[in-house]
PDB file of C-alpha atoms in Angstrom:
ATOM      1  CA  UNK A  13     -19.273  -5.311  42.235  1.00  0.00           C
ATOM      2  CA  UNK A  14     -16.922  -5.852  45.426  1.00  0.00           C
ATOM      3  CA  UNK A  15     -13.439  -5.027  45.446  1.00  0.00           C
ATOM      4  CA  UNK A  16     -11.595  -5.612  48.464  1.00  0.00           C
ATOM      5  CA  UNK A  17      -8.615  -3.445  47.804  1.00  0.00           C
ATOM      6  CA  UNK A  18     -10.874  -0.647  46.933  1.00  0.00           C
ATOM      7  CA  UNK A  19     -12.580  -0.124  50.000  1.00  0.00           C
ATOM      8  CA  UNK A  20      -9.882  -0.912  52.183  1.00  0.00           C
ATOM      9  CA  UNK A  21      -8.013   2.432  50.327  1.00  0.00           C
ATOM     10  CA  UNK A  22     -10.542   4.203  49.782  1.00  0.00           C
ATOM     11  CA  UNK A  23     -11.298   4.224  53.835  1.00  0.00           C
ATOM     12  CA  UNK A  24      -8.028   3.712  55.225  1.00  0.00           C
ATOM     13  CA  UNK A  25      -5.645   4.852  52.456  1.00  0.00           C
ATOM     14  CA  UNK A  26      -3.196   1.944  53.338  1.00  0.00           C
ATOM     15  CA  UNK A  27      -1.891  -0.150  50.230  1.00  0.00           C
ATOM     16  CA  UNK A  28      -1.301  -3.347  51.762  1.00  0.00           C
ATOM     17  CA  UNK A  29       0.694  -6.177  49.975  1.00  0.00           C
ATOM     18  CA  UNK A  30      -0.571  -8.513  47.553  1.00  0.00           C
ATOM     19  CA  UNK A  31      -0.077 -11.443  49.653  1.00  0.00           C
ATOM     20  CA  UNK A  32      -2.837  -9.632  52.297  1.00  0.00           C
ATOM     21  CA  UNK A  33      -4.849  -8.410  49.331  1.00  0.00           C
ATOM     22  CA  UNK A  34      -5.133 -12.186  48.246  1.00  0.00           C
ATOM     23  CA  UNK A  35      -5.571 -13.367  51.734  1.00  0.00           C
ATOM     24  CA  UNK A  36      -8.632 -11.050  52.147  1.00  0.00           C
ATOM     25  CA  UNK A  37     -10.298 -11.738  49.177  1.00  0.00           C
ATOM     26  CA  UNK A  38     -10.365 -15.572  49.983  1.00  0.00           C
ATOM     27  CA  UNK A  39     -11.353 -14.504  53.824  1.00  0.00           C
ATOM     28  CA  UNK A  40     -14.278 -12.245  52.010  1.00  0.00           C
ATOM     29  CA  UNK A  41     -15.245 -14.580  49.302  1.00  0.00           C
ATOM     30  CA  UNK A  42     -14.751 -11.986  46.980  1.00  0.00           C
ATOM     31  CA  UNK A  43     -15.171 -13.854  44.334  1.00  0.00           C
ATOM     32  CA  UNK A  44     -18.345 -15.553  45.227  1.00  0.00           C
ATOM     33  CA  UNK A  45     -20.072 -12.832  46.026  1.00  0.00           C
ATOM     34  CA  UNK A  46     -19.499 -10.740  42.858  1.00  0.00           C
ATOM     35  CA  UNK A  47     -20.691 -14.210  40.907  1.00  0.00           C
ATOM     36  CA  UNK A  48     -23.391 -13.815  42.561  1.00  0.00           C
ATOM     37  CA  UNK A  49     -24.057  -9.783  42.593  1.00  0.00           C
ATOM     38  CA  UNK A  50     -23.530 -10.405  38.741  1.00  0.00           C
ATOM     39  CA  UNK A  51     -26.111 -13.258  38.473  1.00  0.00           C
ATOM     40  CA  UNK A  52     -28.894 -10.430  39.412  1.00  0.00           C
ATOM     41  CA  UNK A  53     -27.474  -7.574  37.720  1.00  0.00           C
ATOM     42  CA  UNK A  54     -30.449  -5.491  36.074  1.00  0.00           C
ATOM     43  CA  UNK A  55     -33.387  -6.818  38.711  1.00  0.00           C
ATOM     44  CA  UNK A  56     -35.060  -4.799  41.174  1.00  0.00           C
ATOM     45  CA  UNK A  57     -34.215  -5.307  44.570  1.00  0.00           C
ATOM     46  CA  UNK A  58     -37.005  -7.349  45.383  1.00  0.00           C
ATOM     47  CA  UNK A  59     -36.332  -9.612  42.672  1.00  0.00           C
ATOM     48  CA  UNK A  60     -32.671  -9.595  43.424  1.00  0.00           C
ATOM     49  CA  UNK A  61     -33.174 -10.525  47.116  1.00  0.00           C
ATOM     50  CA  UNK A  62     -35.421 -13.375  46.152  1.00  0.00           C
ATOM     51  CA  UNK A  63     -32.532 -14.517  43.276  1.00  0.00           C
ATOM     52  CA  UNK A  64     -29.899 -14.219  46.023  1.00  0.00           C
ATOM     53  CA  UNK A  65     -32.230 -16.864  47.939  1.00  0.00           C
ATOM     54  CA  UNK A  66     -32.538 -19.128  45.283  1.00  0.00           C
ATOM     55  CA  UNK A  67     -29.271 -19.277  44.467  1.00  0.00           C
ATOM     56  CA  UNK A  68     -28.298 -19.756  48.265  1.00  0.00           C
ATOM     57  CA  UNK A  69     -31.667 -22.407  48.866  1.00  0.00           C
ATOM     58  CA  UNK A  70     -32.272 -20.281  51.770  1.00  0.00           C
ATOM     59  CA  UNK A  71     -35.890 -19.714  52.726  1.00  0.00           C
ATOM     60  CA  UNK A  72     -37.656 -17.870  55.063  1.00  0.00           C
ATOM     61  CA  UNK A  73     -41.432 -18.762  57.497  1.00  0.00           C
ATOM     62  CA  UNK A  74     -42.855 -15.662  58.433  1.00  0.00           C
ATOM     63  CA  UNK A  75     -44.820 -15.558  61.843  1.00  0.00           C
ATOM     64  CA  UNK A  76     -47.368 -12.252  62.041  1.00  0.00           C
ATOM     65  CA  UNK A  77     -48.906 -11.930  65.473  1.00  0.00           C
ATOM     66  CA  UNK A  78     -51.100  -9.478  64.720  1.00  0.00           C
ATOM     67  CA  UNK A  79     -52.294  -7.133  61.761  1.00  0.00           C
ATOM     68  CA  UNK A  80     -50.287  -4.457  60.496  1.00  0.00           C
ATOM     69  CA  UNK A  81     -52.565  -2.088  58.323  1.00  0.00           C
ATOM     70  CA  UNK A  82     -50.597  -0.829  55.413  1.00  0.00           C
ATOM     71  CA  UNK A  83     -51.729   2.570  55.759  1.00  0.00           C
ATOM     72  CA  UNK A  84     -49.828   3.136  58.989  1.00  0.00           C
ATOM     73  CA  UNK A  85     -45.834   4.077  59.190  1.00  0.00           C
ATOM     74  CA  UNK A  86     -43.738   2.130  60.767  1.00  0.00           C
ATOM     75  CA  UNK A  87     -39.991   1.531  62.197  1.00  0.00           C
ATOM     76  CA  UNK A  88     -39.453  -2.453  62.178  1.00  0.00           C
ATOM     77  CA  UNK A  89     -36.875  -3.210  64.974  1.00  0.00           C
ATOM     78  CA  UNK A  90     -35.122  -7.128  64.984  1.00  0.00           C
ATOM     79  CA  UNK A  91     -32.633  -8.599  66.778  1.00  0.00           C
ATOM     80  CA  UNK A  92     -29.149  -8.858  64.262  1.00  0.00           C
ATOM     81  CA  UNK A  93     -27.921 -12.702  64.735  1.00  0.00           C
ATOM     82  CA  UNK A  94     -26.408 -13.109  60.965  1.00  0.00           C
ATOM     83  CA  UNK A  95     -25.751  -9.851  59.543  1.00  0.00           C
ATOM     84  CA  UNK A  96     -26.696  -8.795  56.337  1.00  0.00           C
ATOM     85  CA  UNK A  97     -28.725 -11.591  55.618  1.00  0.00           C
ATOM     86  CA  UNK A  98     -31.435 -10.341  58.401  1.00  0.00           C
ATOM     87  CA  UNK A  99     -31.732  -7.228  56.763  1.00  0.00           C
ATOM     88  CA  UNK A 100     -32.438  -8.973  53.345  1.00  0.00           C
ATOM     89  CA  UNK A 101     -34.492 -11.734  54.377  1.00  0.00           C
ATOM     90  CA  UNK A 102     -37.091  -9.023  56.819  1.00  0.00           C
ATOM     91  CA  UNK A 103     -36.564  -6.703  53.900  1.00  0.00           C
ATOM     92  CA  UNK A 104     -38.161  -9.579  51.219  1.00  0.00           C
ATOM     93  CA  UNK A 105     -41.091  -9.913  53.735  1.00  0.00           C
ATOM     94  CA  UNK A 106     -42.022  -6.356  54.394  1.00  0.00           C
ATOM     95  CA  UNK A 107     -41.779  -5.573  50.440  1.00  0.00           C
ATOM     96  CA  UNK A 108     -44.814  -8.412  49.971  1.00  0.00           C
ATOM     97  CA  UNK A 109     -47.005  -5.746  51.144  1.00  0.00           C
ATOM     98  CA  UNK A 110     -44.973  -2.300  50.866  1.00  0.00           C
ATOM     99  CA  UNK A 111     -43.536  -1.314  47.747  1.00  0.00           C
ATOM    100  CA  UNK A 112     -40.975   1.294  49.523  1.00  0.00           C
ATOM    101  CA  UNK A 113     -38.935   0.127  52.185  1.00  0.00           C
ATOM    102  CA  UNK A 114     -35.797   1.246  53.333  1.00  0.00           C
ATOM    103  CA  UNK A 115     -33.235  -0.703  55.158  1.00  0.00           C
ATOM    104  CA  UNK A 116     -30.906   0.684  57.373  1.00  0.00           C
ATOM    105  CA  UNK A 117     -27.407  -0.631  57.186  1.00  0.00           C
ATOM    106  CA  UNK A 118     -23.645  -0.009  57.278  1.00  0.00           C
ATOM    107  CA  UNK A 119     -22.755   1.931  53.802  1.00  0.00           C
ATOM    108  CA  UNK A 120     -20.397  -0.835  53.014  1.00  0.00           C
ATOM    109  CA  UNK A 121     -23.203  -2.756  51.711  1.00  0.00           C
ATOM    110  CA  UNK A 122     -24.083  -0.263  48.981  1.00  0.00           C
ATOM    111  CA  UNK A 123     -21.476  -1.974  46.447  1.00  0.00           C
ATOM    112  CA  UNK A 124     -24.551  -4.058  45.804  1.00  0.00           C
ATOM    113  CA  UNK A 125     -26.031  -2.015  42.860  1.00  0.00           C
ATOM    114  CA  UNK A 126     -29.268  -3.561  42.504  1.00  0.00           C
ATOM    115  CA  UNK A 127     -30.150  -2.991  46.661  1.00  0.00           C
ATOM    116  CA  UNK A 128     -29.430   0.640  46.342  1.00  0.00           C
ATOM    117  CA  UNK A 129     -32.936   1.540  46.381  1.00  0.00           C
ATOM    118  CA  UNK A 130     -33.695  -0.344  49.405  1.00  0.00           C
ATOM    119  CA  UNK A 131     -30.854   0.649  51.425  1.00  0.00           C
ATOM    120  CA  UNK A 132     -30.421   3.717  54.022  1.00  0.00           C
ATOM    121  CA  UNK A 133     -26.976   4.322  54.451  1.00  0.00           C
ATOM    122  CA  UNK A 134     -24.799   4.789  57.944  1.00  0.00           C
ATOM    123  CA  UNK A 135     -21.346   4.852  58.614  1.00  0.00           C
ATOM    124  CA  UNK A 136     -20.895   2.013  61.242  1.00  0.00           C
ATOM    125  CA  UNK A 137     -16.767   2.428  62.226  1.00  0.00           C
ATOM    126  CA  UNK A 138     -16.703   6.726  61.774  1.00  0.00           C
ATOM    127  CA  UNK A 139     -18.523  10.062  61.667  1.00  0.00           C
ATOM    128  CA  UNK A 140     -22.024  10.185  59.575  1.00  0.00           C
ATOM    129  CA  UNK A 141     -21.423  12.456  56.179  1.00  0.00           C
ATOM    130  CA  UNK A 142     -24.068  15.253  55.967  1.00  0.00           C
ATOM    131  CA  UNK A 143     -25.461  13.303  53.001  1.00  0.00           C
ATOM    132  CA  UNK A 144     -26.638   9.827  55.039  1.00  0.00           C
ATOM    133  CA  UNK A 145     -27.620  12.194  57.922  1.00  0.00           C
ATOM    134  CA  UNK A 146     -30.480  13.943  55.483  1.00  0.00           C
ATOM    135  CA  UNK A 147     -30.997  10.693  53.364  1.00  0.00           C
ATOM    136  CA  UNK A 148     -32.020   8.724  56.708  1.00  0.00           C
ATOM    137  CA  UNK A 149     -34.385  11.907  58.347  1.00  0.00           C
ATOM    138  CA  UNK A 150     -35.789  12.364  54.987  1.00  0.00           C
ATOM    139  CA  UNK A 151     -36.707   8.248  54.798  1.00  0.00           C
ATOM    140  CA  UNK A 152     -38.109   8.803  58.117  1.00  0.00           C
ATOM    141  CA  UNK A 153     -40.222  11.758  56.899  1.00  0.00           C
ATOM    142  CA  UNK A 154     -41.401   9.805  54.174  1.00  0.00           C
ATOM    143  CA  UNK A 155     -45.534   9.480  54.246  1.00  0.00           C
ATOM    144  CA  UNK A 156     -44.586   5.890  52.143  1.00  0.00           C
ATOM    145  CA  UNK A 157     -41.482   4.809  53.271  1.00  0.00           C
ATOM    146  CA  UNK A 158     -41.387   2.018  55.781  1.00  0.00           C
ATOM    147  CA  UNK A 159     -38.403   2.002  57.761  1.00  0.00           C
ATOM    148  CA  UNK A 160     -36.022  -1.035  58.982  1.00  0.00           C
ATOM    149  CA  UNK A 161     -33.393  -0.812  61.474  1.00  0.00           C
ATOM    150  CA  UNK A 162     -31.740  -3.031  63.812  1.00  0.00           C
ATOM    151  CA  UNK A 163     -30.528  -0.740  67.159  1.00  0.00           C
ATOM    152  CA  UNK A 164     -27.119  -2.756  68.024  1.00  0.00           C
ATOM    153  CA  UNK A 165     -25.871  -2.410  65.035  1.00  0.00           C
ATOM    154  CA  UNK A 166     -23.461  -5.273  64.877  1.00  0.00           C
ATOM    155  CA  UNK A 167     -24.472  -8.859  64.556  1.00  0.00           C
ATOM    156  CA  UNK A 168     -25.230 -10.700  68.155  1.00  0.00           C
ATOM    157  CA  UNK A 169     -22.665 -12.083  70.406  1.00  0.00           C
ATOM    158  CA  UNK A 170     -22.339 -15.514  72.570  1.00  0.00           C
ATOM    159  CA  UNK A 171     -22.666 -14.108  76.213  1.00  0.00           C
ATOM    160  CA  UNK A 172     -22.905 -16.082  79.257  1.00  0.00           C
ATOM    161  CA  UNK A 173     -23.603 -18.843  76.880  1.00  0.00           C
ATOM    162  CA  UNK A 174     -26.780 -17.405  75.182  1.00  0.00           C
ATOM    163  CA  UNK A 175     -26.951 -15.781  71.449  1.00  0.00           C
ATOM    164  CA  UNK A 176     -28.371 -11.999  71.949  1.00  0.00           C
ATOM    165  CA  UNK A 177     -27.498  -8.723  70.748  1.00  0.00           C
ATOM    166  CA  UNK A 178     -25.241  -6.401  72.151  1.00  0.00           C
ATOM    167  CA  UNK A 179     -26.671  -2.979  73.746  1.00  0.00           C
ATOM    168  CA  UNK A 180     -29.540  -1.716  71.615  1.00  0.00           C
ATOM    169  CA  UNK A 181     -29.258   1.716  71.209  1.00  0.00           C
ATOM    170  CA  UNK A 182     -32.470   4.133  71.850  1.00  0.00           C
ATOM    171  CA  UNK A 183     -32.246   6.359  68.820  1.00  0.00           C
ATOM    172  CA  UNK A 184     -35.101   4.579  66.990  1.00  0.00           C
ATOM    173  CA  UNK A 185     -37.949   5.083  69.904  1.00  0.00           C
ATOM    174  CA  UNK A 186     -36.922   9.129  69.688  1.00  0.00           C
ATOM    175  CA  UNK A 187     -37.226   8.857  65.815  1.00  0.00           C
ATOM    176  CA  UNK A 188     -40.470   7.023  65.821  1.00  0.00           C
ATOM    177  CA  UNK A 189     -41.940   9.633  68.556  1.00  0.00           C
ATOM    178  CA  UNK A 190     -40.452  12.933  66.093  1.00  0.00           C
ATOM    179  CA  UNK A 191     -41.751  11.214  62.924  1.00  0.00           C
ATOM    180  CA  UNK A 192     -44.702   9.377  64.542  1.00  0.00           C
ATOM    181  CA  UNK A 193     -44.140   6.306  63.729  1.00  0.00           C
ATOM    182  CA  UNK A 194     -45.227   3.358  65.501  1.00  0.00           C
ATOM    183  CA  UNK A 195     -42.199   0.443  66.315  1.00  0.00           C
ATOM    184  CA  UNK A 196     -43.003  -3.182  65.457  1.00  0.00           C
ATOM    185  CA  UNK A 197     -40.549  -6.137  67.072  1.00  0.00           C
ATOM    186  CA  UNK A 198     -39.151  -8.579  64.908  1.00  0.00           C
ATOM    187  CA  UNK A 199     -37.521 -11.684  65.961  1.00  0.00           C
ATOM    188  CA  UNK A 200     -35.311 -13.840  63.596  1.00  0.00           C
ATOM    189  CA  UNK A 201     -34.388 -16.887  64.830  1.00  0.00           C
ATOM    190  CA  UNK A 202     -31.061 -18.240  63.874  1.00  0.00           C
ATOM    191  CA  UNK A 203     -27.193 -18.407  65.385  1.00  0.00           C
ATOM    192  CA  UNK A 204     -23.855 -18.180  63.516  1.00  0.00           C
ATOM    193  CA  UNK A 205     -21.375 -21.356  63.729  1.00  0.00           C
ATOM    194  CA  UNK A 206     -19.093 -21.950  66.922  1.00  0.00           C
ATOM    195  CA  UNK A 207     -16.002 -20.441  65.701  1.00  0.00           C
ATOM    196  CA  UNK A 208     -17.602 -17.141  65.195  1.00  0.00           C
ATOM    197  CA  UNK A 209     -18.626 -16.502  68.380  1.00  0.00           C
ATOM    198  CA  UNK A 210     -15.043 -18.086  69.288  1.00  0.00           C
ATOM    199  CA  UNK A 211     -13.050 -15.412  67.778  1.00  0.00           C
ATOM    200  CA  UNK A 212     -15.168 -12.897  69.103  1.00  0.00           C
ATOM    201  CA  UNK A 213     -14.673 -13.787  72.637  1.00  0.00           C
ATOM    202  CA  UNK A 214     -10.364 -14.249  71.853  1.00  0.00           C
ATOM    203  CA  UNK A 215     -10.652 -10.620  70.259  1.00  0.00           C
ATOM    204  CA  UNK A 216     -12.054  -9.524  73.401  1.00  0.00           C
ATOM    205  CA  UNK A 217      -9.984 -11.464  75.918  1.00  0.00           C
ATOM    206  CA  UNK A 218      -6.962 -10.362  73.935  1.00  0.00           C
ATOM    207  CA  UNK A 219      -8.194  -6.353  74.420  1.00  0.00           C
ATOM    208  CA  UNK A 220      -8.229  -6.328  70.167  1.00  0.00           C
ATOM    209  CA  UNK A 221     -10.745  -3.151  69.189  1.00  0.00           C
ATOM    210  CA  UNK A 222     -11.332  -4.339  65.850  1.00  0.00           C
ATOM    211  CA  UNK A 223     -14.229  -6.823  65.384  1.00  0.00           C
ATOM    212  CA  UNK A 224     -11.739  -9.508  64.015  1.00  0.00           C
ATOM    213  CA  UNK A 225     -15.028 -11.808  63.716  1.00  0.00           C
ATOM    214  CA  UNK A 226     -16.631  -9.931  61.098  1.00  0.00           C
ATOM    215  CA  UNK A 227     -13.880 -11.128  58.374  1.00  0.00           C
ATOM    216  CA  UNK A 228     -16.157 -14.518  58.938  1.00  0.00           C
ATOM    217  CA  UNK A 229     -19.626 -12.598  57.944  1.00  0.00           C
ATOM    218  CA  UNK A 230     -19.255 -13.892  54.176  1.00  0.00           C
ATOM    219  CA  UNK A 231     -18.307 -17.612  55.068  1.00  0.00           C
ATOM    220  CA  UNK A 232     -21.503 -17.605  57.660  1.00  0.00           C
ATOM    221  CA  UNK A 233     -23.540 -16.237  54.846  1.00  0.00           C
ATOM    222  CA  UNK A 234     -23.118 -19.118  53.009  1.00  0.00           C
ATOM    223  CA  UNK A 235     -22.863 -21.740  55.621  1.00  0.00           C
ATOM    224  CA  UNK A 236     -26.887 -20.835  55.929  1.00  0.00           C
ATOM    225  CA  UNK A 237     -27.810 -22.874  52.310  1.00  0.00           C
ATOM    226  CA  UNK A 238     -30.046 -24.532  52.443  1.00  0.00           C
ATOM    227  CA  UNK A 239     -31.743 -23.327  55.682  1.00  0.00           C
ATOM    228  CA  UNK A 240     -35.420 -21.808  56.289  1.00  0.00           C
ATOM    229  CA  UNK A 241     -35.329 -18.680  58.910  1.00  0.00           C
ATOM    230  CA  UNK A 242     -38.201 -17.962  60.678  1.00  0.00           C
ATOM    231  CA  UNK A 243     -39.077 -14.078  61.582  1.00  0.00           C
ATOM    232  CA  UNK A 244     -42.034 -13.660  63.626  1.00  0.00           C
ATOM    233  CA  UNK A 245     -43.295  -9.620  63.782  1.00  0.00           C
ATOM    234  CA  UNK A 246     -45.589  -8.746  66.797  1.00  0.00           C
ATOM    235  CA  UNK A 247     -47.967  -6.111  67.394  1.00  0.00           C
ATOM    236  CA  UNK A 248     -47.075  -2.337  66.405  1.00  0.00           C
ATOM    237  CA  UNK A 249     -46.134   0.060  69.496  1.00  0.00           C
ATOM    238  CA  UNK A 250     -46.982   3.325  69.934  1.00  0.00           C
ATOM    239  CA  UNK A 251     -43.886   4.588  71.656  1.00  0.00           C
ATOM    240  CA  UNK A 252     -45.635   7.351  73.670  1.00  0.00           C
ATOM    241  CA  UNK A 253     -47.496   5.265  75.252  1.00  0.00           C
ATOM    242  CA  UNK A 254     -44.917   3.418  77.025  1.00  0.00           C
ATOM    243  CA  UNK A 255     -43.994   5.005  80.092  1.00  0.00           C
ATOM    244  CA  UNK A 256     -39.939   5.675  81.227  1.00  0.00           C
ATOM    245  CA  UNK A 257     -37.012   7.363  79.250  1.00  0.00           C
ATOM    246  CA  UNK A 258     -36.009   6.386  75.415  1.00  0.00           C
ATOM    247  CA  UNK A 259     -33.543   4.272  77.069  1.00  0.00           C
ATOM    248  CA  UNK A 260     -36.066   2.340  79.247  1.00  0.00           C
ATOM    249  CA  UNK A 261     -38.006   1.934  76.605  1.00  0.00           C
ATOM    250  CA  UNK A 262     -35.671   0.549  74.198  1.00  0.00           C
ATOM    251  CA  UNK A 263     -35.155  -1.842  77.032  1.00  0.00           C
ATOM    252  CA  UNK A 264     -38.817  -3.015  76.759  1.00  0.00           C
ATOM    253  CA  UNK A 265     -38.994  -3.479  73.277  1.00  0.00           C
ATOM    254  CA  UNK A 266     -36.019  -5.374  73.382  1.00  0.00           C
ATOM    255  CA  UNK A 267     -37.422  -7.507  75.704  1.00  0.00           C
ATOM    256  CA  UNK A 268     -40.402  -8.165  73.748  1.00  0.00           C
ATOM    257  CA  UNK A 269     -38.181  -8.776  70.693  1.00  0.00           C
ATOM    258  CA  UNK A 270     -36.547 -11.583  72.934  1.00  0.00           C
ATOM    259  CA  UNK A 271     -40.010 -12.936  74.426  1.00  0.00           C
ATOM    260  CA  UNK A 272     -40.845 -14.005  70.518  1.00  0.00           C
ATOM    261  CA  UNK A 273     -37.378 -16.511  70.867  1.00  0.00           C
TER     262      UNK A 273
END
């Protein structure tokens, strides 16, 4: 279950009124989203995820562009353009042919009791605890454990009128060279409404530091019913053999992400 006031003490320690309390939880959809974390209490997170999608009518096409043997270890990379639901819907996909997958995502999102499993904590908005620093290098060690992560770790922007991520970072391509892994690109197709991208761009013009836009993550969650996604995965990458920095590779993965669009 989701409280609002909860985590809003329990990382800031303010106590804000009742009238912002209320405010927020209509903002948040509180409400809607504990109906429908309580609709799928008990099921394993693959069963969950697909509940959540049946509830929601959203549906996903998968594109595979070439074969990924289910011996090997990899780090899935994707582009971010709705949030949570990317990590859920690539998540559903990879667990049709791996039973242990772990999901890299901001540690808000483990108030969702039945996606514990799947999920690989980080702090997104403060310093990583010694605990989610040695549960993510021990997923990464993991001889089973396939690993998804998505490097700009917010949801994309509208920039010079195109949808894209902001910068990726290059921490995955030194991960999958320590824990040889080999990086697969995933692509999902999709944009959040207008007003979104709108509110990002008044945050920014207005020199706000808080991402103001993310109060809208819940609403755009279910403004996608009814919808089918389409992820397309390409062909695994051996990171050593790319030539160039971490950086400049993370540049040309990113770029091959995009070339899938």
């Amino acid at each position: 279950m989701i409280s609002i006031e909860h985590i809003i003490r329990s990382r800031t320690g303010l106590r804000l009124p009742r009238w912002a309390i209320a405010l927020l939880r209509r903002l948040l959809y509180e409400r809607r989203i504990n109906e429908l974390i309580l609709s799928g209490q008990g099921l394993q997170p693959a069963d969950f995820l697909r509940h959540i999608f049946r509830e929601l009518e959203i549906s996903s096409r998968v594109r595979l562009l070439a074969d990924l043997p289910a011996s090997d270890r990899y780090i899935f990379v994707a582009n971010h353009p709705f949030g949570a639901l990317d990590g859920m819907l690539i998540a559903d996909t990879l667990l049709r042919q791996w039973r242990d997958v772990g999901v890299v995502v901001n540690d808000l999102l483990m108030h969702i009791e039945s996606l514990r499993p799947l999920w690989i904590p980080v702090n997104k908005f403060g310093r990583q605890s010694h605990p989610y620093h040695r549960l993510y290098h021990k997923a990464l060690a993991s001889p089973t454990r396939q690993i998804l992560t998505f490097p700009a770790g917010l949801c994309s922007r509208l920039c010079d009128g195109r949808v894209a991520d902001l910068e990726w970072r290059d921490r995955f391509v030194r991960d999958a060279e320590r824990y040889d892994r080999r990086i697969v690109p995933v692509y999902v197709d999709g944009t959040l409404s207008r007003s979104f991208y709108r509110l990002a761009q008044l945050r920014q013009a207005l020199g706000i530091r808080f991402n103001v836009e993310l109060l809208l993550l819940a609403s755009e969650l279910f403004a996608q019913r009814g919808s089918e996604i389409t992820i397309t995965l390409s062909r695994p990458i051996d990171p050593r053999s790319l030539s160039g920095t971490s950086a400049q590779k993370c540049q040309l993965i990113r770029h091959e992400v995009y070339a899938m669009g």
